């Protein structure tokens, strides 16, 4: 189960010399934000680092207010409660719905935001975990897989009984917003950790790449237990894994990433998927891409995920797959940026 650290607002402001000029390499602000059911940490550098960090917090809270499934006033809640009637949506939700439709189509339905009623039946939405009956799952799957968004002049409408959950894509979109803010505030370097969504912006103050650990799914109870480390500059690295949120019943483990083909937690032989892509000037909404694809490729499994990547015509991305049979599979483009943690005991492979 996800454990949220106690809410701490941590502000570290390092100025070089009293009243002297601010050194953009070392001037640093670090804030923790609890939002979107996630403990987030944002670190900014540069002369305007405090303002930039707080602008990121504002942007995240603004998105949460629009996209939350639990806040009845959010746009998403109003859409879910509209019973098939059209609801006007703002720009952010519009962009997310378009993207969700695109990833739904391109992943053959592995990515599906209409999973919401099924996620609720399993209790993941409300932390009331249970295993639904096969009959209940089959009925809900009709809603999930019959998903089609109606666009009308009055707004967008779901089908009756349908509901959406943007949990698999919203943090990636927030990471894209953070890149925009970093650019606007001329942040030379920074780091944003939104749960499994990491933005490694620029490089470290000493000019070396940021080091982003890939959690060892077999040792989630340990802090800093990595299967390997990625050395990244100007990149997103987004991980989805069954270990992030789960419950146990009758000796079986059930996790929160659901396979829309079966209605059960995805059981594809993978224990985590990390998607890595550039976040530079021409990267568009690649944070959102990484988030959507980390979830979808986890559902697809190793073979389909690697085929999907080879045939992908969108923005380029690389993968680190951790398999249940003890392998770490890294795509060629990341080979010189990934170092296996030898003590983790995984077998290392590179693939095209
Ligand atoms: P997390 O948000 O926990 O870091 P993900 O990005 O993989 O991990 O998103 C998982 C969340 O997305 C689930 O908690 C659920 O709300 C939703 N979800 C579960 N299965 C799917 C799916 N097949 N397609 C889209 N969203 C999903
Ligand atoms: Mg995701």
CSV table of N, CA, C and O in Angstrom, one decimal, residues 188-231:
chain,number,residue,atom,x,y,z
A,188,UNK,N,18.3,26.9,-14.7
A,188,UNK,CA,19.3,26.2,-15.4
A,188,UNK,C,19.3,24.7,-15.3
A,188,UNK,O,19.7,23.9,-16.1
A,189,UNK,N,18.8,24.3,-14.1
A,189,UNK,CA,18.8,22.8,-13.8
A,189,UNK,C,17.8,22.6,-12.6
A,189,UNK,O,17.5,23.5,-11.9
A,190,UNK,N,17.3,21.4,-12.6
A,190,UNK,CA,16.3,21.1,-11.6
A,190,UNK,C,15.9,19.6,-11.6
A,190,UNK,O,16.2,18.9,-12.6
A,191,UNK,N,15.2,19.3,-10.6
A,191,UNK,CA,14.8,17.9,-10.4
A,191,UNK,C,13.3,17.9,-9.9
A,191,UNK,O,13.0,18.6,-9.0
A,192,UNK,N,12.5,17.1,-10.5
A,192,UNK,CA,11.1,17.0,-10.0
A,192,UNK,C,10.8,15.5,-9.9
A,192,UNK,O,11.0,14.7,-10.9
A,193,UNK,N,10.4,15.1,-8.7
A,193,UNK,CA,10.0,13.7,-8.5
A,193,UNK,C,8.6,13.7,-8.1
A,193,UNK,O,8.2,14.1,-7.0
A,194,UNK,N,7.7,13.2,-9.0
A,194,UNK,CA,6.3,13.2,-8.8
A,194,UNK,C,6.0,11.7,-8.6
A,194,UNK,O,5.5,11.1,-9.6
A,195,UNK,N,6.2,11.1,-7.5
A,195,UNK,CA,6.1,9.6,-7.4
A,195,UNK,C,7.0,9.0,-8.4
A,195,UNK,O,8.2,9.3,-8.5
A,196,UNK,N,6.4,8.1,-9.2
A,196,UNK,CA,7.2,7.4,-10.2
A,196,UNK,C,7.6,8.2,-11.4
A,196,UNK,O,8.3,7.7,-12.3
A,197,UNK,N,7.2,9.4,-11.5
A,197,UNK,CA,7.5,10.3,-12.6
A,197,UNK,C,8.7,11.2,-12.2
A,197,UNK,O,8.5,12.1,-11.3
A,198,UNK,N,9.8,11.0,-12.8
A,198,UNK,CA,11.0,11.9,-12.5
A,198,UNK,C,11.3,12.8,-13.7
A,198,UNK,O,11.3,12.3,-14.9
A,199,UNK,N,11.6,14.0,-13.4
A,199,UNK,CA,12.1,15.0,-14.4
A,199,UNK,C,13.5,15.3,-14.0
A,199,UNK,O,13.7,15.9,-12.9
A,200,UNK,N,14.5,15.0,-14.9
A,200,UNK,CA,15.9,15.4,-14.6
A,200,UNK,C,16.2,16.5,-15.6
A,200,UNK,O,16.5,16.2,-16.8
A,201,UNK,N,16.2,17.7,-15.2
A,201,UNK,CA,16.3,18.9,-16.1
A,201,UNK,C,17.7,19.4,-16.0
A,201,UNK,O,18.2,19.7,-14.9
A,202,UNK,N,18.2,19.7,-17.2
A,202,UNK,CA,19.6,20.1,-17.2
A,202,UNK,C,20.5,19.0,-16.7
A,202,UNK,O,20.3,17.9,-16.8
A,203,UNK,N,21.7,19.5,-16.1
A,203,UNK,CA,22.6,18.5,-15.5
A,203,UNK,C,22.8,18.9,-14.0
A,203,UNK,O,22.2,19.9,-13.5
A,204,UNK,N,23.6,18.2,-13.3
A,204,UNK,CA,23.9,18.6,-11.9
A,204,UNK,C,24.9,19.8,-11.9
A,204,UNK,O,25.6,20.1,-12.8
A,205,UNK,N,24.9,20.5,-10.7
A,205,UNK,CA,25.8,21.7,-10.6
A,205,UNK,C,27.2,21.4,-11.0
A,205,UNK,O,27.9,22.3,-11.5
A,206,UNK,N,27.7,20.2,-10.8
A,206,UNK,CA,29.1,19.9,-11.2
A,206,UNK,C,29.2,19.4,-12.6
A,206,UNK,O,30.3,19.0,-13.0
A,207,UNK,N,28.1,19.6,-13.4
A,207,UNK,CA,28.2,19.3,-14.8
A,207,UNK,C,28.0,17.8,-15.2
A,207,UNK,O,28.0,17.4,-16.3
A,208,UNK,N,27.9,16.9,-14.2
A,208,UNK,CA,27.6,15.5,-14.4
A,208,UNK,C,26.1,15.3,-14.5
A,208,UNK,O,25.3,16.1,-14.1
A,209,UNK,N,25.7,14.2,-15.1
A,209,UNK,CA,24.2,13.9,-15.3
A,209,UNK,C,23.6,13.6,-13.9
A,209,UNK,O,24.3,13.2,-13.0
A,210,UNK,N,22.3,13.8,-13.8
A,210,UNK,CA,21.5,13.4,-12.6
A,210,UNK,C,21.5,11.9,-12.6
A,210,UNK,O,21.5,11.2,-13.6
A,211,UNK,N,21.5,11.4,-11.4
A,211,UNK,CA,21.5,9.9,-11.2
A,211,UNK,C,20.1,9.6,-10.7
A,211,UNK,O,19.7,10.0,-9.6
A,212,UNK,N,19.4,8.8,-11.4
A,212,UNK,CA,18.0,8.4,-11.1
A,212,UNK,C,18.0,6.9,-10.9
A,212,UNK,O,18.2,6.1,-11.8
A,213,UNK,N,17.7,6.5,-9.7
A,213,UNK,CA,17.6,5.1,-9.3
A,213,UNK,C,16.3,4.4,-9.9
A,213,UNK,O,15.3,5.0,-9.8
A,214,UNK,N,16.5,3.2,-10.4
A,214,UNK,CA,15.3,2.4,-10.8
A,214,UNK,C,15.0,1.4,-9.6
A,214,UNK,O,15.8,0.6,-9.4
A,215,UNK,N,13.9,1.6,-9.0
A,215,UNK,CA,13.6,0.8,-7.8
A,215,UNK,C,13.6,-0.7,-8.1
A,215,UNK,O,13.2,-1.1,-9.1
A,216,UNK,N,14.2,-1.4,-7.2
A,216,UNK,CA,14.2,-2.9,-7.3
A,216,UNK,C,12.8,-3.3,-6.8
A,216,UNK,O,12.5,-3.2,-5.6
A,217,UNK,N,11.9,-3.9,-7.7
A,217,UNK,CA,10.6,-4.2,-7.3
A,217,UNK,C,10.5,-5.3,-6.2
A,217,UNK,O,9.6,-5.5,-5.5
A,218,UNK,N,11.6,-6.1,-6.1
A,218,UNK,CA,11.7,-7.2,-5.1
A,218,UNK,C,12.0,-6.6,-3.7
A,218,UNK,O,11.9,-7.4,-2.7
A,219,UNK,N,12.5,-5.4,-3.6
A,219,UNK,CA,12.9,-4.8,-2.3
A,219,UNK,C,12.3,-3.5,-2.1
A,219,UNK,O,13.0,-2.5,-1.8
A,220,UNK,N,10.9,-3.4,-2.2
A,220,UNK,CA,10.2,-2.1,-2.0
A,220,UNK,C,10.3,-1.6,-0.6
A,220,UNK,O,10.1,-0.4,-0.4
A,221,UNK,N,10.4,-2.5,0.4
A,221,UNK,CA,10.4,-2.0,1.8
A,221,UNK,C,11.7,-1.3,2.1
A,221,UNK,O,11.8,-0.6,3.1
A,222,UNK,N,12.8,-1.5,1.3
A,222,UNK,CA,14.0,-0.8,1.6
A,222,UNK,C,14.2,0.5,0.8
A,222,UNK,O,13.8,0.5,-0.4
A,223,UNK,N,14.7,1.5,1.5
A,223,UNK,CA,14.9,2.7,0.8
A,223,UNK,C,16.2,2.6,-0.1
A,223,UNK,O,17.1,1.9,0.3
A,224,UNK,N,16.2,3.2,-1.2
A,224,UNK,CA,17.3,3.2,-2.1
A,224,UNK,C,17.8,1.8,-2.5
A,224,UNK,O,19.0,1.5,-2.5
A,225,UNK,N,16.8,0.9,-2.6
A,225,UNK,CA,17.2,-0.5,-3.1
A,225,UNK,C,16.9,-0.5,-4.6
A,225,UNK,O,15.8,-0.6,-5.0
A,226,UNK,N,18.0,-0.2,-5.4
A,226,UNK,CA,17.8,-0.1,-6.8
A,226,UNK,C,18.2,-1.3,-7.6
A,226,UNK,O,19.1,-2.0,-7.2
A,227,UNK,N,17.5,-1.5,-8.7
A,227,UNK,CA,17.9,-2.6,-9.6
A,227,UNK,C,19.1,-2.0,-10.5
A,227,UNK,O,19.9,-2.7,-11.0
A,228,UNK,N,19.1,-0.7,-10.6
A,228,UNK,CA,20.1,0.0,-11.4
A,228,UNK,C,20.0,1.5,-11.3
A,228,UNK,O,19.0,2.0,-10.8
A,229,UNK,N,20.9,2.2,-11.9
A,229,UNK,CA,20.9,3.6,-11.9
A,229,UNK,C,21.0,4.2,-13.3
A,229,UNK,O,21.8,3.7,-14.1
A,230,UNK,N,20.1,5.2,-13.6
A,230,UNK,CA,20.2,5.9,-14.9
A,230,UNK,C,20.9,7.2,-14.7
A,230,UNK,O,20.7,7.9,-13.7
A,231,UNK,N,21.8,7.5,-15.6
A,231,UNK,CA,22.4,8.8,-15.6
A,231,UNK,C,21.8,9.6,-16.7
A,231,UNK,O,21.9,9.3,-17.9
